[in-house]
PDB file of C-alpha atoms in Angstrom:
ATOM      1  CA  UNK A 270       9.168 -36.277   7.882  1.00  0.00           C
ATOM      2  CA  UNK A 271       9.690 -35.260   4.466  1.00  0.00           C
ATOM      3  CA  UNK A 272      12.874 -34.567   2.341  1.00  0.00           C
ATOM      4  CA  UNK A 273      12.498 -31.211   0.427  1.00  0.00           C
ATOM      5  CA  UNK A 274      15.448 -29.432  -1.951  1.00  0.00           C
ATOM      6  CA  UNK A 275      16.405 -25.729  -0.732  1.00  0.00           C
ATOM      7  CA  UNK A 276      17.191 -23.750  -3.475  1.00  0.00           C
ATOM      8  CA  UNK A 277      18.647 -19.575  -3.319  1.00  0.00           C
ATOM      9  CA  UNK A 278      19.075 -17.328  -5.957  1.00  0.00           C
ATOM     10  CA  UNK A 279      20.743 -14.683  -6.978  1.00  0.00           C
ATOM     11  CA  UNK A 280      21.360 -12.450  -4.141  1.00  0.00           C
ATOM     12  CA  UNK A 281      20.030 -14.138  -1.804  1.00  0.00           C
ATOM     13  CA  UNK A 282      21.833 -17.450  -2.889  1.00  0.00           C
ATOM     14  CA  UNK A 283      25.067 -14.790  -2.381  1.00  0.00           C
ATOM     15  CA  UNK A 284      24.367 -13.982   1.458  1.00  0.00           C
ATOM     16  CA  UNK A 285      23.721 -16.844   2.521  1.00  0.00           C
ATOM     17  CA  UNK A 286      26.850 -18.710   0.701  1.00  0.00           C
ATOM     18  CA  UNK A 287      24.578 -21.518  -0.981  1.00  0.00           C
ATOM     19  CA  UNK A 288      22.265 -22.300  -3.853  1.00  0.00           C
ATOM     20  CA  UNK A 289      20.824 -25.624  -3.100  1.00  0.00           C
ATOM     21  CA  UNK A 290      21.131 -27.893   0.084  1.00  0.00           C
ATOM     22  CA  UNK A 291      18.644 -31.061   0.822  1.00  0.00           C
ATOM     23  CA  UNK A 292      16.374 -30.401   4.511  1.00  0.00           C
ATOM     24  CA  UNK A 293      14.212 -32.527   6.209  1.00  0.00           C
ATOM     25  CA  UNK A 294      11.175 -30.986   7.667  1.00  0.00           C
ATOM     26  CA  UNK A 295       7.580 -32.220   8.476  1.00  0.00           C
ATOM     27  CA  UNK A 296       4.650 -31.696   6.464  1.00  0.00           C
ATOM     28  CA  UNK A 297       3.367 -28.802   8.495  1.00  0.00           C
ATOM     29  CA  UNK A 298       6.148 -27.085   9.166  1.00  0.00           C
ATOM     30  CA  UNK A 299       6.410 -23.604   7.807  1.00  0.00           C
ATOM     31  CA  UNK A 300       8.748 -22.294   5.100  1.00  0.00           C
ATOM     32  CA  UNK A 301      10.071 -19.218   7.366  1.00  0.00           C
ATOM     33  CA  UNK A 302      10.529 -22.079  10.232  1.00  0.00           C
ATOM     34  CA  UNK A 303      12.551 -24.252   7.812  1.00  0.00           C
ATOM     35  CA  UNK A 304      14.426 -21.360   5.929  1.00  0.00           C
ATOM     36  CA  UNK A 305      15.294 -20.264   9.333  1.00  0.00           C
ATOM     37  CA  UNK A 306      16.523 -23.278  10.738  1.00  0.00           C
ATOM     38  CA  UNK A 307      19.031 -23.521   7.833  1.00  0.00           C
ATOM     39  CA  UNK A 308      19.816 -19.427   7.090  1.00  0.00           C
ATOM     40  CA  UNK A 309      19.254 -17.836  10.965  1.00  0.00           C
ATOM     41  CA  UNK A 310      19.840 -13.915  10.907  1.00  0.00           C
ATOM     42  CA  UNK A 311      17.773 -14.152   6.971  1.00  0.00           C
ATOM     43  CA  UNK A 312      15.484 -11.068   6.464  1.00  0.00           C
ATOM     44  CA  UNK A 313      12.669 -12.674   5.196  1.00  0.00           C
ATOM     45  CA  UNK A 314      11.398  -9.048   3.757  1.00  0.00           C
ATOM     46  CA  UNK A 315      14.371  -9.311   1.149  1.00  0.00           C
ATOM     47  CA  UNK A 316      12.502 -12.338  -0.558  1.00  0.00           C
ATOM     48  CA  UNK A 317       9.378 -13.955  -1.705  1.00  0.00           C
ATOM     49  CA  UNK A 318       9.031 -18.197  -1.574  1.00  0.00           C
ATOM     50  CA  UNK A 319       7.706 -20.765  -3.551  1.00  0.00           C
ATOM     51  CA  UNK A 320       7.119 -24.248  -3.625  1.00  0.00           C
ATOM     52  CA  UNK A 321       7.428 -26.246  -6.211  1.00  0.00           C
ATOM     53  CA  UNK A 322       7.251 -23.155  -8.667  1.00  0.00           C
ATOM     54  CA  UNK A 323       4.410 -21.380  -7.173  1.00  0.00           C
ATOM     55  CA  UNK A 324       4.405 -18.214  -4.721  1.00  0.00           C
ATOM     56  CA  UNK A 325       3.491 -18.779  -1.303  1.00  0.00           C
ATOM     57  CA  UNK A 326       3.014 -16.493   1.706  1.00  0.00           C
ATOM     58  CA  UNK A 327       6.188 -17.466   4.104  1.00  0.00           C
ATOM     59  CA  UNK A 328       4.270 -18.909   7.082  1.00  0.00           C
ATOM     60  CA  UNK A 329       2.229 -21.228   4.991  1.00  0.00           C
ATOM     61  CA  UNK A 330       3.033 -24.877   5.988  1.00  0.00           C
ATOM     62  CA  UNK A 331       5.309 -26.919   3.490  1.00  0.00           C
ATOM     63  CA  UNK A 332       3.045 -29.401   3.019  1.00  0.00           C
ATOM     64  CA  UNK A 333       3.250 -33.040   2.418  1.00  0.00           C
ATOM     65  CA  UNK A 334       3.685 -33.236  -1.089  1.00  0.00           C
ATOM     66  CA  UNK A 335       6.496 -30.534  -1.866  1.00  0.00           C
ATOM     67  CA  UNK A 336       9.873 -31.260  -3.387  1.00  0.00           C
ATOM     68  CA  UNK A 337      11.436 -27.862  -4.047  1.00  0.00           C
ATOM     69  CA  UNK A 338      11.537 -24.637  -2.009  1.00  0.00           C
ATOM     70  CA  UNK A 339      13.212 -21.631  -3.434  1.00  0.00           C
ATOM     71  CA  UNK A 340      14.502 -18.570  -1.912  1.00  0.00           C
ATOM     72  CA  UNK A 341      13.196 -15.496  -4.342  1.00  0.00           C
ATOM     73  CA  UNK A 342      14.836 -12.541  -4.328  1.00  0.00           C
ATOM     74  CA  UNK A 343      13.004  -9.723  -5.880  1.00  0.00           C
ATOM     75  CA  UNK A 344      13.297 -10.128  -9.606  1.00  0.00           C
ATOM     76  CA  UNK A 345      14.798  -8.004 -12.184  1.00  0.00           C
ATOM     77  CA  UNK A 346      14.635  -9.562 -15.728  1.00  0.00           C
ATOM     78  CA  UNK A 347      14.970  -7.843 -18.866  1.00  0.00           C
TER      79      UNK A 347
ATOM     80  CA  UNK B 171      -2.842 -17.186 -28.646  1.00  0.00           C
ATOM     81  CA  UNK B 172       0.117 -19.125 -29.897  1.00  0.00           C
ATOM     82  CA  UNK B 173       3.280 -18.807 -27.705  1.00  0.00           C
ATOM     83  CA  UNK B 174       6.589 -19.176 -27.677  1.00  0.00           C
ATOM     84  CA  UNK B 175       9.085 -19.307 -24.355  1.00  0.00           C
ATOM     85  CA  UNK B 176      12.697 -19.315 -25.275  1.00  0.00           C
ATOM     86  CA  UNK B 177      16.063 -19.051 -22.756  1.00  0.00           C
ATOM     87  CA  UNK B 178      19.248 -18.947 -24.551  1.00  0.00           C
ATOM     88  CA  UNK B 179      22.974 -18.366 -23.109  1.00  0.00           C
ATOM     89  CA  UNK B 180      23.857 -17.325 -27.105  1.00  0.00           C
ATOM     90  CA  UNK B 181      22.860 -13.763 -28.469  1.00  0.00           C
ATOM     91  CA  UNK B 182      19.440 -13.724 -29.608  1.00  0.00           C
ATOM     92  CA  UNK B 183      18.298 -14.325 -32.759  1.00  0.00           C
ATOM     93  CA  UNK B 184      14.374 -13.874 -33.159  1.00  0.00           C
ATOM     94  CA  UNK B 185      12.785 -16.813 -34.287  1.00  0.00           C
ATOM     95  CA  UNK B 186      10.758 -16.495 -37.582  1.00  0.00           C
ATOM     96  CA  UNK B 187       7.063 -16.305 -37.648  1.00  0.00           C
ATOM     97  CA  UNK B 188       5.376 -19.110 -37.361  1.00  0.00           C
ATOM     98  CA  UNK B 189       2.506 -18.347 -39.734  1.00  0.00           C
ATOM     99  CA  UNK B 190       1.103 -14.946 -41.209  1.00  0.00           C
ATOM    100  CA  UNK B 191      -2.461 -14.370 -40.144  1.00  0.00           C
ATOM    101  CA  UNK B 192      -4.445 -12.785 -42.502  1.00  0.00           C
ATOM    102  CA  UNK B 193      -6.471 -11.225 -39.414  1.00  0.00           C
ATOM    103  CA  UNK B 194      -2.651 -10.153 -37.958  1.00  0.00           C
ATOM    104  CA  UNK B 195      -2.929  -6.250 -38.469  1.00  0.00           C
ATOM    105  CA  UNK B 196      -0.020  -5.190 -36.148  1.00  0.00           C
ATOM    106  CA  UNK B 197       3.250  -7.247 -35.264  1.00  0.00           C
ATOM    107  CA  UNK B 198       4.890  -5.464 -31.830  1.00  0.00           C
ATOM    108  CA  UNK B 199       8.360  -6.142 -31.722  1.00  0.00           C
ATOM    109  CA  UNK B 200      10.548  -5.245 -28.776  1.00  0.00           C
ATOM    110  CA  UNK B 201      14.455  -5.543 -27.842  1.00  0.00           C
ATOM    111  CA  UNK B 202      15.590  -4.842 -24.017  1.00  0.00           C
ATOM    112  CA  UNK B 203      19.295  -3.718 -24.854  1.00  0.00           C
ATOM    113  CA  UNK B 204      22.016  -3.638 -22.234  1.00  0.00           C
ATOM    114  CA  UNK B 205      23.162  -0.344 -21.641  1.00  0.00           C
ATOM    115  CA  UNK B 206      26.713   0.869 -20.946  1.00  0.00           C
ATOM    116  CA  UNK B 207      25.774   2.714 -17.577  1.00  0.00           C
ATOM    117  CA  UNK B 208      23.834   1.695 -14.528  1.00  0.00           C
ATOM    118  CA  UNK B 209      23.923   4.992 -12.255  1.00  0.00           C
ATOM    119  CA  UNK B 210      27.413   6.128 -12.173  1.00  0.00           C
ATOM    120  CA  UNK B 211      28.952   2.608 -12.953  1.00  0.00           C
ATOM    121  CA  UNK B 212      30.002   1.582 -16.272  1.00  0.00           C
ATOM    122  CA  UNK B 213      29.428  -2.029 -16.984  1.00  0.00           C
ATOM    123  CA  UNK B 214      30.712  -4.195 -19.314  1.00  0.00           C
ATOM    124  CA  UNK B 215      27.541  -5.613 -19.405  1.00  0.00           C
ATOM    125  CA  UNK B 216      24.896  -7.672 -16.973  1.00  0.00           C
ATOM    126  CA  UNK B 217      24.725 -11.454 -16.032  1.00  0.00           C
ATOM    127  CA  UNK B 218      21.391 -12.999 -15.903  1.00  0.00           C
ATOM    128  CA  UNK B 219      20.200 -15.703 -14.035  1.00  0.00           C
ATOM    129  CA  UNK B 220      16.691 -17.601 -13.513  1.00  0.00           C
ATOM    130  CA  UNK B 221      14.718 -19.993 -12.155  1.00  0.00           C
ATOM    131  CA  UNK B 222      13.824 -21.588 -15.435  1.00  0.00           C
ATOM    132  CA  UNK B 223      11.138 -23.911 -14.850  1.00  0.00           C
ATOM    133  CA  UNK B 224       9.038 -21.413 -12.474  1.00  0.00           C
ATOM    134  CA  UNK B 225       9.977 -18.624 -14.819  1.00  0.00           C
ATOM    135  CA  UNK B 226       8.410 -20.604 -17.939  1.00  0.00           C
ATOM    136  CA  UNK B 227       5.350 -21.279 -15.420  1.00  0.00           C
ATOM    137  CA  UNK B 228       4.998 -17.475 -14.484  1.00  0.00           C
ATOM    138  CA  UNK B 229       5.467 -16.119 -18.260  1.00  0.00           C
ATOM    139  CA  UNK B 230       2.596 -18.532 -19.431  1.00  0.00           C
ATOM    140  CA  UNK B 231       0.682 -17.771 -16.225  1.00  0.00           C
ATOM    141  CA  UNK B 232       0.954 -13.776 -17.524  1.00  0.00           C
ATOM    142  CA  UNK B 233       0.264 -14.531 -20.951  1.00  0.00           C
ATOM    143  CA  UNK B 234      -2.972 -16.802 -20.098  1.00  0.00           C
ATOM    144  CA  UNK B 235      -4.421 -13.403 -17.458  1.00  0.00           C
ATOM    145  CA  UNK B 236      -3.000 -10.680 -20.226  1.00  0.00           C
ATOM    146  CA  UNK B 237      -4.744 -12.716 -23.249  1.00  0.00           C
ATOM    147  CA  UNK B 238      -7.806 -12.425 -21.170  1.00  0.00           C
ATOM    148  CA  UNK B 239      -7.844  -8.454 -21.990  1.00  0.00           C
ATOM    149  CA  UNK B 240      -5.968  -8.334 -24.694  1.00  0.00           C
ATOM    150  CA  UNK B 241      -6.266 -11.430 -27.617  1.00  0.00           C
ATOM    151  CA  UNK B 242      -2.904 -11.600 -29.299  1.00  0.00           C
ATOM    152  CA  UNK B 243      -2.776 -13.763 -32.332  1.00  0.00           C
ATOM    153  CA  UNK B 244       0.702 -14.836 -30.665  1.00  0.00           C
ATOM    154  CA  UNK B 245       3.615 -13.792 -28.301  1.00  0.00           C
ATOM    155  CA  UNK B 246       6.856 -15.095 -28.662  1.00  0.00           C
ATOM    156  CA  UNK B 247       9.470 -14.775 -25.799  1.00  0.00           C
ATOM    157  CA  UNK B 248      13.078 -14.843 -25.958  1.00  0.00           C
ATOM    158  CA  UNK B 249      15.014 -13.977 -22.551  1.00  0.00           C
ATOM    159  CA  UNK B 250      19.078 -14.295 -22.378  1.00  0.00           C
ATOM    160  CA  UNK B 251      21.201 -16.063 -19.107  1.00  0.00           C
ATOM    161  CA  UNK B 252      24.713 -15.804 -18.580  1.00  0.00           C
ATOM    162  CA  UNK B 253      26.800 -12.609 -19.207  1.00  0.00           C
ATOM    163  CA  UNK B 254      25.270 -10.486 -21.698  1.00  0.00           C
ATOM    164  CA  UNK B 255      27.607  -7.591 -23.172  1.00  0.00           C
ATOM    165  CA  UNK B 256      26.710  -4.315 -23.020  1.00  0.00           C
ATOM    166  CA  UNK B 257      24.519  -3.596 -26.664  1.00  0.00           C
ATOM    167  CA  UNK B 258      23.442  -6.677 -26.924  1.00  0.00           C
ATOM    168  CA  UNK B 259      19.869  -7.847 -26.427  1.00  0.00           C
ATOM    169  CA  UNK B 260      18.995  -9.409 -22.908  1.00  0.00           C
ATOM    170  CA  UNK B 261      14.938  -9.554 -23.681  1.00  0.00           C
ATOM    171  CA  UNK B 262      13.121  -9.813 -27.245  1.00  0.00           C
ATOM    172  CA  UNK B 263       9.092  -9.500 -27.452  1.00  0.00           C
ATOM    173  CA  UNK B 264       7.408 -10.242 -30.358  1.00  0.00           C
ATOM    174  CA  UNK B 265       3.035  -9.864 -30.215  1.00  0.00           C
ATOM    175  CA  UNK B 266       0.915 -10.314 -32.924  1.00  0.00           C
ATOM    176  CA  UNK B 267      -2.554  -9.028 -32.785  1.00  0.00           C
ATOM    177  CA  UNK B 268      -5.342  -7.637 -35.139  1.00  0.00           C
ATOM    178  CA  UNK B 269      -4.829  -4.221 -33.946  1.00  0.00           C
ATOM    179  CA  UNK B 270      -1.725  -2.106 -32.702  1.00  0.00           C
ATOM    180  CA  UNK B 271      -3.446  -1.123 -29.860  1.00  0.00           C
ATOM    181  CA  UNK B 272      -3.903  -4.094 -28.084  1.00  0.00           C
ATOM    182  CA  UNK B 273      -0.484  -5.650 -29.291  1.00  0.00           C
ATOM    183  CA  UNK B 274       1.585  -2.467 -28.001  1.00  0.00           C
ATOM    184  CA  UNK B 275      -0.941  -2.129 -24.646  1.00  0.00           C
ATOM    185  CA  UNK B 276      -0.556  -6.473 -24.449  1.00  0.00           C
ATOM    186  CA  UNK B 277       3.607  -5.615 -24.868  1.00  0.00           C
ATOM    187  CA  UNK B 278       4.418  -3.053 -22.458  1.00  0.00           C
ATOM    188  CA  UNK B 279       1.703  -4.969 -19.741  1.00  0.00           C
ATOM    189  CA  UNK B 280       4.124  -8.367 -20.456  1.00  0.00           C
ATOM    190  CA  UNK B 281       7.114  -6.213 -19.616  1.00  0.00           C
ATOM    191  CA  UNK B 282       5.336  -4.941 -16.126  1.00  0.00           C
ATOM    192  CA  UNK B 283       4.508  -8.358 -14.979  1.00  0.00           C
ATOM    193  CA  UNK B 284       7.658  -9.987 -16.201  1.00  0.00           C
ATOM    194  CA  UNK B 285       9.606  -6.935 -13.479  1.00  0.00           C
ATOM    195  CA  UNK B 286       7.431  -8.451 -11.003  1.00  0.00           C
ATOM    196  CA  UNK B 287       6.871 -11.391 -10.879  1.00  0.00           C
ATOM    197  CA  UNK B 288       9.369 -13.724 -13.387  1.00  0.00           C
ATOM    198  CA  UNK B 289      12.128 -15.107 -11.116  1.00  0.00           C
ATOM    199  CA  UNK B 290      15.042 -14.018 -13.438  1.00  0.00           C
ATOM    200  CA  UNK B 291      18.000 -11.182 -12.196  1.00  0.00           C
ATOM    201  CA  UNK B 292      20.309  -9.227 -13.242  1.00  0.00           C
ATOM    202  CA  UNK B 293      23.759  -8.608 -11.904  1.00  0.00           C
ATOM    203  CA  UNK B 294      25.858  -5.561 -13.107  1.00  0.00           C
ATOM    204  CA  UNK B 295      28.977  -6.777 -14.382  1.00  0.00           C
ATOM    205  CA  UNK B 296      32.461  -4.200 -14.544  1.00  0.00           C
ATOM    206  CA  UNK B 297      34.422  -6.746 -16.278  1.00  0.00           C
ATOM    207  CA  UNK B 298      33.738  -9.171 -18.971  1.00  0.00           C
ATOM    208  CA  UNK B 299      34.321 -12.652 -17.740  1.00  0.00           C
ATOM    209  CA  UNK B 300      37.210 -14.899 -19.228  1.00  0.00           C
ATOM    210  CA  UNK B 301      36.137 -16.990 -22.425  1.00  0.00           C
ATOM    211  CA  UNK B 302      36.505 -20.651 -21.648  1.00  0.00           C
ATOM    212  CA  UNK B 303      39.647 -22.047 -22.647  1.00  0.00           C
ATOM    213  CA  UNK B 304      38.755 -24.427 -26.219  1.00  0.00           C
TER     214      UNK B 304
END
């Protein structure tokens, strides 16, 4: 098992009522498994991922290595 | 390409020019300004947040593909977070390139990606918030 930060923004970080919680998954678990395990009900076509700063598709596995996941809602800079 | 990445809670204040190019033949320069109006609401002005570090990753991931096509001189970035009041700058763009059309095409493409892909929003803000008490 690994130990992996759970980070929301913005909107997203708004419904579900946190921006950053510690989870402990395994390696080959996906990210919609483990967001859903900690946010059930989330509409996963609100949001992109990424791990460790990088876009992934949600049913990619976490992977051994990763220490951050973040919840992306879509962006509006500028 | 040189470039430049800058966040800043404080209003933004472009940073000079590093060096003039003698080959530089058009400098681009763009301000995003908050505006009073979003639909039907008035705002007092917008309150930006990012994801910094993947934000920094994404701008120089867009800068490395658009310099592909394009071949700026340099690019410098300057994005605002917090509460930004409403006539103020949120975004400032500066591109340096031989000719104006690829530093005006190489601008307005940055802008596109950025609305895509940069993990930083905007909130719409009615009400200034409360200054800190000193």
């Amino acid at each position: 098992m690994i130990h992996v930060k759970l980070l929301a923004f913005a909107q997203a970080a708004d419904r579900l009522g946190w921006r950053e919680m510690l989870v402990e998954c395994a390696p080959d678990e996906t990210l919609r498994s483990i967001v859903e395990r900690h946010a059930a009900g989330f509409d996963f076509s609100s949001s992109r991922v990424a791990v460790d700063c990088e876009y992934m598709p949600w049913d990619d596995a976490v992977g051994a290595h990763a220490q951050e996941i973040a919840i992306l809602p879509p962006v509006s800079g500028g | 390409m040189e470039t430049e990445i800058l966040f800043t809670e404080a209003p933004i204040v472009p940073p000079p020019q590093k060096r003039a190019l003698l080959e530089t033949g058009a400098v681009v320069e763009f301000h995003g300004v908050v505006r009073a109006t979003e639909g039907d609401a008035q705002l007092a002005g917008l309150f930006y947040e990012a994801y910094e570090p993947m934000a920094r990753r994404e701008f120089a991931r867009i800068l490395t593909e658009l310099d592909a096509l394009h071949s700026p001189h340099a690019v410098c970035i300057v994005h605002r977070l917090g509460f930004v009041p409403v006539g103020e700058a949120s975004l400032y763009v500066r591109v340096e390139a031989k000719h104006r059309g690829s530093a005006l095409a190489f601008c307005g493409a940055l802008i596109d990606r950025m609305k895509q892909d940069v993990p930083i929003w905007k909130i719409a803000r009615q009400r200034a918030p409360r200054s800190k008490p000193e």
